[in-house]
Amino acid sequence: MLTNLSQSSLTDWTLNLFLVGLLDPAKLDGVELVRQDGSFIALKPNMPTKLEPGQVFNFTLLVDKLALKNITDLPSGIYLSFGEKEQIIQVEFAPFILPHVAVTPAPKLNQAPPNALAIIPQPQQVELNNDTLAIQQHVWINNNQGLEVESQVFLSQLSKLRLGKEKSTVIDCLWDDKLTLEAYQIAIKDKIVVSAGSKVGFGRAFASLAQCLNATSALPQGFIKDQPRFAYRGFMLDCVRHFRSVEKIKQVIDLLAYYKFNTLHWHFTDDEAWRIEIKAFPQLTETTAYRGHGLAIESQFGSGSDPYGGFYSQEQAKEAVAYAAERHIQVIPEIDIPGHSRAAMKALPELLVDPDDRSQYCSVQFYTDNVLNPALPGTYHFIDQVIDELCDIFPAPYLHVGADEVPEGVWEHSAICQKMLVDNGYQDLRELQGHLLRYAQDKLRQKGKTLLGWEEAIHGDKLEQDAIIYAWRGVESSIKAANQGYQVIATPAHFTYLDMAYNRSEVEPGTTWATDFELEEAYWYEPLNDNLSETGKANLLGVQYALWSEFVRTDSQFDYMVFPRLIAGAEVAWSQPEHKDWQDFQARLNVHFNYLDHLGIKYRHYK
């Protein structure tokens, strides 16, 4: 029902909105479908309709794959466009009563003090005695030659103490080449002695020490010995669907370092935008860094009619990479090919679109024009140029190429794709995806880089097994790929996708297509199981958490969805299972909420 609350009559109007579902044009009443691109829907009355002030227009939509279960599912970004000049009127969505879903309230966290020190993730070994070391007004670091950067990062992590020689808690740095890359030891007596065999190890030690100093006024004396369970501990941030500022990226990096993650996987491109400057193709950011009414990319995910978006210049990206490197975090860029490439195709149609391709398909996000053609020469020119520039910006030895969710039906009615099948002796169209990805893998190998991809990257069976697979469909996906001989990063949506709602309440934000999970479920995720062969165990390199941002528009929404579940994930990725303790984790987390408050993080409360 649309009500005209303005003082003007409306004629020749179109209703535009964001709604996650697939419309069937044959099942509309009162309106006809003008277009659907992804979740952007434009509707017109099915006969000329003049909407007078105060008049009501009734219509009915039947939408496949739509369930109005929680506030995230409701229509948003609604506006009318009308007249020859496409004037815009914003439309308010009236309060909508969703069916109430009763959920068991999450219990309050354990309010008892921690068993030992309030360090997250739980160290490998902590031995304390009954004596204490009083924390002074300042800290002073001795023997930190070569550790100036790590020392400055450590000081930035302190919420109460500052550097000073008078009235100080003294910290001695001791190099120990018997300790592995990220291992460290901390001895606490009349002063604090931090030992490590590398700058990375000192960085991890300082993070633990900062947590201790932020949490208490007197440290128990004793000994800490620590090293990580998994070599790879990552967080993926989607800045395509909703844009994040460089300042927010740096805050995320700060928190990753504080909780001993070592990888930021930065998702730059998708169907809805291209967010990283490529100097060879300025059209990518000029055309598709912003979306909105009348632009190449229409409004999506409730962003509305006005231009919305942004992009990162190469200098900004390099700045973030350098900032992360100071905290011993590698930054891995992701571009999405061959699927999820609509923004690139909109920006470079002369290069990336086959005008004679009559194939029909619909992606899982309802796009019909988002897959690169592997038989076009322009596709490979595009890949070459983008990879060359990204390799110059991001020094990490990896580059992620997406490779997920290529829909059925692609390339079926492309004459050049059919010829490519015959010329190469391929039997299945999926082999064309493998062909394209193998090209990207070879290109990256020439640049000294390893190809990373979502688990569908192995479809088409063309990649060499030095590719690293991110298994997201479930725990068993990780097991299967690792047992097959691929190196794997476990990122199952059911435990690591932080855009999933905490529970099924209608007022709880987040999507639920995979599941919903509370903090305790996040804490008890276990990447290894008995179905892994010995080879498979060696191939499982680590764990990654992810924030897909379709429904995460603001920084405060980001904070709410990510924290504190990512902190639970830190313990999954770093601590050995036998050292985990849910009750003690809650007690330690209660202390850490004070630090999140200090940073202004709008986390989900459990107090």
Coordinates of C-alpha atoms in Angstrom, one line a residue:
M1 CA 0.0 0.0 0.0
L2 CA 1.4 3.4 -1.1
T3 CA -0.1 6.5 0.5
N4 CA 0.6 10.0 -1.0
L5 CA 1.2 12.2 2.1
S6 CA 2.6 15.1 0.0
Q7 CA 0.7 18.1 -1.2
S8 CA 1.3 17.3 -4.9
S9 CA -0.3 14.9 -7.4
L10 CA 2.0 12.2 -8.8
T11 CA 1.7 10.9 -12.3
D12 CA 3.9 8.5 -14.3
W13 CA 5.7 7.4 -11.2
T14 CA 7.9 4.4 -10.5
L15 CA 8.4 2.8 -7.1
N16 CA 12.0 1.8 -6.4
L17 CA 13.0 -0.3 -3.4
F18 CA 15.5 -2.8 -2.0
L19 CA 14.1 -6.2 -1.2
V20 CA 15.9 -9.5 -0.9
G21 CA 13.9 -11.8 -3.1
L22 CA 13.2 -12.8 -6.6
L23 CA 10.0 -11.3 -8.1
D24 CA 7.8 -13.3 -10.5
P25 CA 6.4 -10.8 -13.0
A26 CA 3.3 -13.1 -13.5
K27 CA 2.4 -12.9 -9.8
L28 CA 2.1 -9.1 -9.3
D29 CA -1.2 -7.4 -8.7
G30 CA -1.7 -3.7 -9.5
V31 CA 1.9 -3.2 -10.6
E32 CA 4.3 -4.4 -13.3
L33 CA 8.0 -5.1 -13.0
V34 CA 10.1 -2.5 -14.7
R35 CA 13.4 -4.1 -13.7
Q36 CA 15.1 -6.2 -11.1
D37 CA 18.8 -6.0 -10.7
G38 CA 20.0 -8.0 -7.7
S39 CA 17.8 -6.8 -4.9
F40 CA 16.9 -3.5 -6.6
I41 CA 13.3 -3.6 -7.8
A42 CA 11.5 -0.9 -9.9
L43 CA 7.7 -1.2 -10.2
K44 CA 5.1 0.9 -12.1
P45 CA 1.3 0.8 -11.9
N46 CA 0.0 -1.6 -14.5
M47 CA -2.2 1.1 -15.9
P48 CA -1.8 4.9 -15.8
T49 CA -2.4 6.0 -12.3
K50 CA -2.6 9.5 -10.9
L51 CA -1.9 9.5 -7.2
E52 CA -3.6 12.5 -5.6
P53 CA -2.6 13.9 -2.1
G54 CA -4.0 11.6 0.5
Q55 CA -4.8 8.9 -2.0
V56 CA -3.9 5.3 -1.4
F57 CA -2.6 2.8 -4.0
N58 CA -2.8 -0.9 -3.2
F59 CA -0.7 -3.5 -4.9
T60 CA 0.6 -7.0 -4.1
L61 CA 4.0 -8.6 -4.6
L62 CA 4.7 -12.3 -4.5
V63 CA 8.4 -12.9 -4.0
D64 CA 10.3 -16.1 -4.2
K65 CA 13.2 -16.8 -1.7
L66 CA 11.8 -14.1 0.6
A67 CA 11.0 -14.5 4.3
L68 CA 10.1 -11.5 6.4
K69 CA 11.6 -12.9 9.6
N70 CA 13.6 -10.1 11.1
I71 CA 14.3 -6.4 10.7
T72 CA 17.0 -7.1 8.2
D73 CA 14.5 -8.6 5.8
L74 CA 12.3 -5.5 5.6
P75 CA 12.3 -3.3 2.4
S76 CA 14.6 -0.3 2.6
G77 CA 16.0 2.5 0.4
I78 CA 12.5 3.2 -1.0
Y79 CA 11.8 6.2 -3.3
L80 CA 9.6 7.3 -6.1
S81 CA 10.9 8.6 -9.4
F82 CA 8.6 10.4 -11.7
G83 CA 8.3 12.8 -14.6
E84 CA 10.5 13.4 -17.6
K85 CA 13.4 14.7 -15.5
E86 CA 13.2 11.8 -13.1
Q87 CA 12.4 13.7 -10.0
I88 CA 12.9 11.9 -6.7
I89 CA 10.7 11.6 -3.7
Q90 CA 11.8 9.6 -0.7
V91 CA 9.3 7.2 0.7
E92 CA 9.0 6.3 4.4
F93 CA 8.3 2.7 5.3
A94 CA 5.6 2.6 7.9
P95 CA 6.1 0.5 11.0
F96 CA 5.8 -3.1 10.2
I97 CA 4.9 -5.7 12.7
L98 CA 6.9 -8.9 12.2
P99 CA 5.8 -12.2 13.7
H100 CA 7.2 -12.5 17.1
V101 CA 9.8 -15.2 17.6
A102 CA 10.5 -16.1 21.2
V103 CA 14.2 -16.9 21.8
T104 CA 16.0 -17.9 24.9
P105 CA 17.8 -14.9 26.2
A106 CA 21.5 -15.1 26.2
P107 CA 22.6 -15.6 29.8
K108 CA 24.7 -12.9 31.5
L109 CA 28.4 -13.6 31.3
N110 CA 30.3 -15.0 34.2
Q111 CA 30.9 -12.1 36.5
A112 CA 33.6 -13.8 38.6
P113 CA 37.2 -12.6 38.2
P114 CA 39.4 -14.5 35.7
N115 CA 41.2 -17.6 36.9
A116 CA 44.5 -16.0 36.1
L117 CA 45.4 -13.1 33.8
A118 CA 42.8 -11.4 31.5
I119 CA 44.6 -12.3 28.3
I120 CA 42.6 -13.2 25.2
P121 CA 43.4 -15.5 23.4
Q122 CA 44.3 -17.8 26.3
P123 CA 48.1 -18.4 26.4
Q124 CA 49.6 -21.8 26.1
Q125 CA 51.0 -21.8 29.6
V126 CA 50.5 -19.5 32.6
E127 CA 52.2 -20.1 36.0
L128 CA 51.6 -17.5 38.7
N129 CA 52.4 -17.2 42.4
N130 CA 50.9 -15.2 45.3
D131 CA 53.2 -12.2 44.9
T132 CA 52.3 -9.2 42.9
L133 CA 54.0 -6.4 40.9
A134 CA 52.3 -3.0 41.5
I135 CA 51.6 -1.1 38.2
Q136 CA 53.2 2.3 38.3
Q137 CA 52.0 5.5 36.6
H138 CA 54.3 5.0 33.6
V139 CA 56.0 2.2 31.7
W140 CA 59.6 2.2 30.6
I141 CA 61.1 -0.2 28.0
N142 CA 64.7 -1.2 28.1
N143 CA 66.8 -3.0 25.4
N144 CA 64.3 -2.3 22.7
Q145 CA 66.8 -1.4 19.9
G146 CA 65.3 -2.6 16.7
L147 CA 61.9 -2.8 18.3
E148 CA 61.0 0.9 18.1
V149 CA 57.9 0.3 16.0
E150 CA 56.7 -2.6 18.2
S151 CA 57.2 -0.4 21.3
Q152 CA 55.2 2.4 19.8
V153 CA 52.4 0.1 18.9
F154 CA 52.5 -1.3 22.4
L155 CA 52.2 2.2 23.9
S156 CA 49.2 2.9 21.6
Q157 CA 47.5 -0.2 23.0
L158 CA 47.6 1.0 26.6
S159 CA 44.4 2.6 27.8
K160 CA 45.8 4.2 31.1
L161 CA 49.6 4.2 31.2
R162 CA 52.0 6.3 29.2
L163 CA 55.8 6.2 28.6
G164 CA 57.9 7.7 31.3
K165 CA 61.1 6.7 33.2
E166 CA 60.0 8.1 36.6
K167 CA 57.5 6.0 38.7
S168 CA 57.5 3.4 36.0
T169 CA 56.9 -0.3 35.5
V170 CA 60.1 -1.5 33.8
I171 CA 60.0 -3.8 30.8
D172 CA 63.2 -5.5 29.6
C173 CA 63.3 -7.0 26.1
L174 CA 65.3 -10.2 25.6
W175 CA 66.0 -11.8 22.3
D176 CA 65.9 -15.6 22.3
D177 CA 66.5 -17.2 18.9
K178 CA 65.2 -20.6 20.2
L179 CA 61.6 -19.2 20.1
T180 CA 59.7 -19.6 16.9
L181 CA 58.2 -16.8 14.8
E182 CA 55.2 -15.8 16.9
A183 CA 56.2 -17.4 20.2
Y184 CA 57.0 -15.4 23.2
Q185 CA 57.6 -15.6 27.0
I186 CA 56.9 -13.0 29.7
A187 CA 58.4 -13.3 33.2
I188 CA 56.9 -11.0 35.9
K189 CA 58.8 -10.4 39.1
D190 CA 60.2 -7.0 40.3
K191 CA 60.2 -6.0 36.6
I192 CA 58.8 -7.5 33.4
V193 CA 61.0 -9.4 31.0
V194 CA 59.6 -10.1 27.5
S195 CA 61.4 -12.7 25.4
A196 CA 60.9 -13.5 21.7
G197 CA 62.9 -14.6 18.8
S198 CA 61.5 -12.1 16.2
K199 CA 59.9 -8.8 15.9
V200 CA 56.6 -10.6 15.3
G201 CA 57.0 -12.5 18.6
F202 CA 57.6 -9.2 20.5
G203 CA 54.5 -7.8 18.9
R204 CA 52.4 -10.7 20.1
A205 CA 54.0 -10.5 23.6
F206 CA 53.4 -6.7 23.8
A207 CA 49.7 -7.3 22.9
S208 CA 49.3 -9.7 25.9
L209 CA 51.2 -7.4 28.2
A210 CA 49.0 -4.4 27.1
Q211 CA 45.9 -6.5 27.9
C212 CA 47.3 -7.2 31.4
L213 CA 48.3 -3.6 32.1
N214 CA 44.9 -2.4 30.9
A215 CA 43.1 -4.8 33.2
T216 CA 44.6 -4.4 36.6
S217 CA 46.6 -2.2 39.0
A218 CA 48.8 -5.1 40.2
L219 CA 50.1 -8.0 38.2
P220 CA 50.5 -11.5 39.7
Q221 CA 54.1 -12.5 39.5
G222 CA 54.9 -15.5 37.4
F223 CA 55.6 -16.8 33.9
I224 CA 53.7 -16.8 30.6
K225 CA 54.7 -19.0 27.7
D226 CA 52.8 -18.8 24.4
Q227 CA 52.6 -19.6 20.7
P228 CA 49.7 -19.9 18.2
R229 CA 47.9 -23.0 17.3
F230 CA 47.4 -22.0 13.6
A231 CA 49.8 -20.1 11.4
Y232 CA 46.9 -18.3 9.6
R233 CA 44.4 -16.3 11.7
G234 CA 42.3 -14.0 9.5
F235 CA 39.4 -11.6 9.2
M236 CA 37.8 -10.8 5.9
L237 CA 36.2 -7.4 5.5
D238 CA 33.7 -6.7 2.7
C239 CA 33.9 -3.0 1.9
V240 CA 32.0 -3.3 -1.4
R241 CA 28.4 -3.7 -0.3
H242 CA 28.9 -0.9 2.3
F243 CA 32.0 1.3 2.3
R244 CA 34.3 1.7 5.3
S245 CA 36.6 4.7 5.8
V246 CA 40.4 4.3 6.0
E247 CA 40.1 5.4 9.7
K248 CA 37.7 2.5 10.4
I249 CA 40.0 0.1 8.6
K250 CA 42.8 1.2 10.8
Q251 CA 40.7 0.7 13.9
V252 CA 39.9 -2.9 12.7
I253 CA 43.7 -3.5 12.2
D254 CA 44.4 -2.2 15.7
L255 CA 41.9 -4.7 17.2
L256 CA 43.2 -7.6 15.0
A257 CA 46.6 -6.9 16.4
Y258 CA 45.4 -6.7 20.0
Y259 CA 43.8 -10.1 19.6
K260 CA 46.7 -11.6 17.7
F261 CA 45.1 -12.1 14.3
N262 CA 47.7 -11.9 11.5
T263 CA 45.7 -11.4 8.3
L264 CA 43.3 -8.8 7.0
H265 CA 41.5 -10.2 3.9
W266 CA 40.2 -7.0 2.1
H267 CA 37.3 -7.6 -0.3
F268 CA 37.4 -4.8 -2.9
T269 CA 35.2 -5.8 -5.8
D270 CA 31.8 -7.4 -6.3
D271 CA 28.6 -7.0 -8.3
E272 CA 27.7 -3.8 -6.4
A273 CA 30.9 -1.7 -6.7
W274 CA 34.6 -1.6 -7.5
R275 CA 36.5 0.0 -4.6
I276 CA 40.2 0.0 -5.4
E277 CA 41.9 2.4 -7.8
I278 CA 43.4 0.7 -10.9
K279 CA 45.3 3.3 -12.9
A280 CA 45.1 1.3 -16.2
F281 CA 41.3 1.4 -16.0
P282 CA 40.1 4.6 -14.2
Q283 CA 36.6 3.8 -15.4
L284 CA 36.4 1.2 -12.7
T285 CA 36.2 3.7 -9.9
E286 CA 34.8 6.6 -12.0
T287 CA 31.8 4.5 -13.1
T288 CA 31.1 2.0 -10.4
A289 CA 32.6 3.2 -7.1
Y290 CA 29.3 4.9 -6.4
R291 CA 25.7 3.6 -6.9
G292 CA 22.4 5.3 -7.0
H293 CA 19.5 6.4 -9.2
G294 CA 20.6 6.8 -12.8
L295 CA 24.1 5.5 -12.2
A296 CA 25.7 2.5 -13.8
I297 CA 25.1 0.6 -10.6
E298 CA 21.6 1.2 -9.2
S299 CA 20.7 1.5 -5.6
Q300 CA 21.4 -1.7 -3.7
F301 CA 21.1 -2.9 -0.1
G302 CA 19.0 0.1 1.0
S303 CA 21.5 2.8 -0.1
G304 CA 18.7 4.8 -1.7
S305 CA 18.5 7.2 -4.6
D306 CA 21.5 9.5 -3.8
P307 CA 25.0 8.5 -4.9
Y308 CA 26.5 6.3 -2.3
G309 CA 29.9 4.7 -2.0
G310 CA 33.6 5.5 -2.3
F311 CA 36.9 3.9 -3.2
Y312 CA 40.4 3.6 -1.9
S313 CA 43.2 5.3 -3.8
Q314 CA 46.4 3.3 -4.3
E315 CA 48.1 5.6 -1.8
Q316 CA 45.3 5.0 0.8
A317 CA 45.6 1.3 0.3
K318 CA 49.4 1.5 0.7
E319 CA 48.9 3.5 3.9
A320 CA 46.7 0.8 5.4
V321 CA 49.1 -1.9 4.3
A322 CA 52.0 -0.1 6.0
Y323 CA 49.9 0.5 9.1
A324 CA 49.0 -3.2 9.3
A325 CA 52.7 -4.2 8.7
E326 CA 53.7 -2.3 11.8
R327 CA 51.3 -4.5 13.7
H328 CA 52.6 -7.7 11.9
I329 CA 49.4 -8.2 10.0
Q330 CA 49.5 -9.0 6.3
V331 CA 46.8 -7.5 4.0
I332 CA 45.5 -9.8 1.2
P333 CA 43.4 -8.1 -1.5
E334 CA 40.5 -9.8 -3.2
I335 CA 39.0 -9.2 -6.6
D336 CA 36.2 -11.4 -7.7
I337 CA 36.4 -13.3 -11.0
P338 CA 34.8 -14.7 -13.0
G339 CA 31.5 -14.4 -11.1
H340 CA 30.5 -11.4 -8.9
S341 CA 32.0 -9.2 -11.7
R342 CA 29.1 -7.0 -12.6
A343 CA 30.7 -3.7 -11.5
A344 CA 33.8 -4.4 -13.7
M345 CA 31.6 -5.3 -16.6
K346 CA 29.5 -2.2 -16.2
A347 CA 32.6 0.0 -16.2
L348 CA 34.4 -1.8 -19.1
P349 CA 31.7 -3.2 -21.4
E350 CA 33.8 -2.8 -24.5
L351 CA 36.4 -5.1 -22.9
L352 CA 34.4 -7.5 -20.8
V353 CA 31.0 -8.0 -22.4
D354 CA 30.3 -10.3 -25.3
P355 CA 27.4 -8.6 -27.2
D356 CA 26.6 -11.9 -29.0
D357 CA 26.3 -14.0 -25.8
R358 CA 22.6 -15.0 -25.4
S359 CA 23.2 -17.2 -22.4
Q360 CA 20.6 -16.8 -19.6
Y361 CA 21.4 -17.2 -16.0
C362 CA 20.5 -15.8 -12.6
S363 CA 23.0 -15.7 -9.8
V364 CA 22.2 -16.4 -6.2
Q365 CA 21.9 -12.7 -5.6
F366 CA 19.5 -12.3 -8.6
Y367 CA 21.9 -10.8 -11.1
T368 CA 21.7 -11.8 -14.8
D369 CA 24.9 -10.0 -16.0
N370 CA 27.7 -10.6 -13.6
V371 CA 30.0 -13.3 -15.0
L372 CA 33.1 -12.6 -17.1
N373 CA 33.4 -14.4 -20.4
P374 CA 36.6 -16.7 -20.5
A375 CA 36.7 -16.7 -24.3
L376 CA 37.1 -12.9 -24.6
P377 CA 40.7 -11.6 -25.1
G378 CA 39.7 -8.5 -23.1
T379 CA 39.1 -10.6 -20.0
Y380 CA 42.7 -11.6 -19.9
H381 CA 44.0 -8.1 -20.6
F382 CA 41.8 -7.0 -17.7
I383 CA 43.2 -9.7 -15.4
D384 CA 46.8 -8.9 -16.3
Q385 CA 46.5 -5.2 -15.7
V386 CA 44.6 -5.6 -12.4
I387 CA 47.0 -8.2 -11.0
D388 CA 50.0 -6.1 -12.0
E389 CA 48.8 -3.1 -10.1
L390 CA 47.5 -5.0 -7.1
C391 CA 50.8 -6.8 -6.7
D392 CA 52.6 -3.5 -6.6
I393 CA 50.3 -2.2 -3.8
F394 CA 50.1 -5.4 -1.6
P395 CA 53.4 -7.1 -0.7
A396 CA 51.8 -10.1 0.8
P397 CA 52.6 -13.3 -1.1
Y398 CA 49.0 -14.0 -1.8
L399 CA 46.1 -12.6 -3.9
H400 CA 42.5 -13.8 -3.6
V401 CA 40.5 -14.1 -6.9
G402 CA 37.1 -15.0 -5.5
A403 CA 35.9 -17.7 -7.9
D404 CA 32.7 -18.4 -6.0
E405 CA 29.0 -18.6 -7.0
V406 CA 29.2 -18.8 -10.8
P407 CA 25.5 -19.7 -11.7
E408 CA 24.3 -22.4 -13.9
G409 CA 23.6 -21.4 -17.5
V410 CA 26.6 -19.1 -18.1
W411 CA 28.3 -19.4 -21.5
E412 CA 25.8 -21.9 -22.8
H413 CA 24.8 -19.7 -25.7
S414 CA 28.1 -18.0 -26.4
A415 CA 29.6 -19.0 -29.7
I416 CA 33.1 -18.1 -28.7
C417 CA 32.8 -20.1 -25.5
Q418 CA 31.5 -23.1 -27.4
K419 CA 34.5 -22.8 -29.8
M420 CA 36.8 -22.5 -26.8
L421 CA 35.5 -25.8 -25.5
V422 CA 36.2 -27.6 -28.8
D423 CA 39.6 -26.0 -29.3
N424 CA 40.8 -27.1 -25.9
G425 CA 39.2 -30.5 -25.9
Y426 CA 37.1 -29.6 -22.9
Q427 CA 33.9 -31.5 -22.1
D428 CA 32.2 -29.2 -19.7
L429 CA 31.6 -25.5 -19.5
R430 CA 32.9 -25.5 -15.9
E431 CA 36.3 -26.2 -17.4
L432 CA 36.2 -22.7 -18.8
Q433 CA 36.2 -21.4 -15.3
G434 CA 39.1 -23.6 -14.5
H435 CA 40.9 -22.4 -17.6
L436 CA 40.5 -18.7 -16.6
L437 CA 41.6 -19.4 -13.0
R438 CA 44.6 -21.4 -14.1
Y439 CA 45.6 -18.4 -16.3
A440 CA 45.3 -16.1 -13.2
Q441 CA 47.3 -18.7 -11.1
D442 CA 50.1 -18.7 -13.7
K443 CA 50.1 -14.9 -13.8
L444 CA 50.4 -14.7 -10.1
R445 CA 53.1 -17.3 -9.9
Q446 CA 55.2 -15.1 -12.3
K447 CA 54.7 -12.3 -9.8
G448 CA 55.8 -14.5 -6.9
K449 CA 52.3 -14.8 -5.5
T450 CA 50.0 -17.7 -4.6
L451 CA 46.4 -17.8 -5.8
L452 CA 43.7 -17.9 -3.1
G453 CA 40.0 -18.6 -3.9
W454 CA 36.8 -19.7 -2.3
E455 CA 36.1 -23.4 -2.4
E456 CA 34.5 -23.2 -5.9
A457 CA 37.9 -22.3 -7.3
I458 CA 38.6 -26.0 -7.7
H459 CA 35.6 -26.4 -10.0
G460 CA 36.8 -27.1 -13.5
D461 CA 39.8 -29.0 -12.1
K462 CA 42.5 -26.9 -13.6
L463 CA 44.3 -25.3 -10.6
E464 CA 47.6 -26.6 -9.4
Q465 CA 47.3 -27.7 -5.8
D466 CA 49.5 -24.8 -4.6
A467 CA 46.4 -22.7 -4.7
I468 CA 44.9 -22.2 -1.2
I469 CA 41.2 -22.8 -0.8
Y470 CA 38.9 -20.9 1.6
A471 CA 36.1 -23.4 2.5
W472 CA 33.0 -21.6 3.5
R473 CA 30.0 -23.9 2.9
G474 CA 30.5 -25.8 6.0
V475 CA 32.9 -27.7 8.3
E476 CA 33.0 -30.7 6.0
S477 CA 34.0 -28.5 3.0
S478 CA 37.3 -27.8 4.8
I479 CA 37.8 -31.4 5.6
K480 CA 37.1 -32.6 2.0
A481 CA 39.4 -30.0 0.3
A482 CA 42.2 -30.6 2.8
N483 CA 42.0 -34.4 2.4
Q484 CA 42.1 -33.9 -1.4
G485 CA 45.5 -32.3 -1.0
Y486 CA 44.6 -28.6 -1.1
Q487 CA 45.9 -26.2 1.5
V488 CA 42.8 -24.8 3.2
I489 CA 41.7 -21.9 5.3
A490 CA 38.6 -22.9 7.3
T491 CA 35.9 -20.2 7.2
P492 CA 32.5 -22.1 7.5
A493 CA 29.6 -19.7 7.4
H494 CA 27.9 -21.5 10.3
F495 CA 30.6 -20.5 12.7
T496 CA 32.6 -17.6 11.2
Y497 CA 30.3 -15.4 9.1
L498 CA 29.7 -12.6 11.5
D499 CA 26.9 -11.1 9.4
M500 CA 24.8 -14.0 10.7
A501 CA 22.2 -12.9 13.3
Y502 CA 23.0 -13.8 16.9
N503 CA 19.5 -15.4 17.2
R504 CA 16.2 -15.7 15.4
S505 CA 14.4 -12.9 17.2
E506 CA 12.6 -10.6 14.8
V507 CA 14.4 -7.6 16.3
E508 CA 17.9 -9.0 16.0
P509 CA 19.7 -7.7 13.0
G510 CA 21.6 -9.9 10.6
T511 CA 20.9 -12.5 8.0
T512 CA 20.1 -16.2 8.7
W513 CA 20.6 -18.0 5.3
A514 CA 23.3 -20.2 6.9
T515 CA 22.3 -20.2 10.5
D516 CA 22.3 -17.9 13.6
F517 CA 24.9 -18.3 16.3
E518 CA 25.5 -16.8 19.7
L519 CA 28.8 -16.0 21.4
E520 CA 29.1 -19.4 23.0
E521 CA 28.6 -21.2 19.7
A522 CA 31.3 -19.1 18.1
Y523 CA 33.6 -19.9 21.0
W524 CA 33.2 -23.7 20.7
Y525 CA 33.8 -23.9 16.9
E526 CA 36.5 -26.6 16.3
P527 CA 38.2 -26.6 12.9
L528 CA 39.7 -30.1 13.2
N529 CA 37.8 -33.4 13.5
D530 CA 38.3 -37.1 13.1
N531 CA 37.4 -37.1 9.4
L532 CA 40.7 -35.3 8.6
S533 CA 43.5 -37.5 7.4
E534 CA 47.0 -36.8 8.7
T535 CA 47.7 -35.1 5.4
G536 CA 44.5 -33.2 5.8
K537 CA 45.5 -31.9 9.2
A538 CA 48.7 -30.6 7.8
N539 CA 46.9 -28.9 5.0
L540 CA 44.5 -27.0 7.3
L541 CA 46.5 -23.8 7.6
G542 CA 44.1 -21.8 9.8
V543 CA 40.8 -20.1 10.4
Q544 CA 39.2 -16.9 9.0
Y545 CA 36.3 -14.9 10.2
A546 CA 34.3 -12.8 7.8
L547 CA 32.0 -9.8 7.8
W548 CA 29.9 -9.6 4.6
S549 CA 28.3 -6.2 4.6
E550 CA 25.1 -6.4 2.6
F551 CA 23.1 -5.6 5.7
V552 CA 25.8 -3.8 7.7
R553 CA 25.5 -0.2 6.7
T554 CA 27.0 1.8 9.5
D555 CA 30.1 1.5 11.7
S556 CA 28.0 0.9 14.8
Q557 CA 26.2 -1.9 13.1
F558 CA 29.6 -3.3 12.1
D559 CA 30.8 -3.2 15.7
Y560 CA 27.6 -4.9 16.9
M561 CA 27.9 -7.8 14.5
V562 CA 31.6 -8.4 14.9
F563 CA 32.2 -7.9 18.6
P564 CA 32.5 -9.8 20.8
R565 CA 32.2 -12.9 18.4
L566 CA 35.5 -12.1 16.7
I567 CA 37.2 -12.1 20.1
A568 CA 35.9 -15.6 20.7
G569 CA 37.3 -16.4 17.3
A570 CA 40.7 -15.2 18.4
E571 CA 40.8 -18.0 20.9
V572 CA 39.6 -20.6 18.3
A573 CA 42.5 -19.6 16.0
W574 CA 45.3 -19.1 18.6
S575 CA 44.7 -21.3 21.7
Q576 CA 44.9 -25.1 21.9
P577 CA 41.5 -26.7 22.5
E578 CA 42.6 -28.2 25.9
H579 CA 43.4 -24.7 27.1
K580 CA 40.0 -23.3 26.3
D581 CA 37.5 -22.6 29.1
W582 CA 34.2 -21.0 28.4
Q583 CA 33.5 -19.9 31.9
D584 CA 36.9 -18.3 32.2
F585 CA 36.7 -16.8 28.7
Q586 CA 33.5 -15.0 29.9
A587 CA 35.3 -13.6 32.9
R588 CA 38.2 -12.4 30.8
L589 CA 35.8 -10.9 28.2
N590 CA 34.1 -8.9 30.9
V591 CA 37.4 -7.2 31.6
H592 CA 38.0 -6.5 27.9
F593 CA 34.7 -4.7 27.5
N594 CA 36.3 -1.8 29.3
Y595 CA 38.9 -1.6 26.6
L596 CA 36.3 -1.7 23.8
D597 CA 34.5 1.1 25.6
H598 CA 37.7 3.0 25.7
L599 CA 37.9 2.7 21.9
G600 CA 34.3 3.6 21.4
I601 CA 33.3 0.2 19.9
K602 CA 29.6 -0.3 19.9
Y603 CA 29.7 -4.0 20.7
R604 CA 26.8 -6.3 21.6
H605 CA 26.3 -6.1 25.3
Y606 CA 26.1 -9.2 27.5
K607 CA 26.3 -7.4 30.9

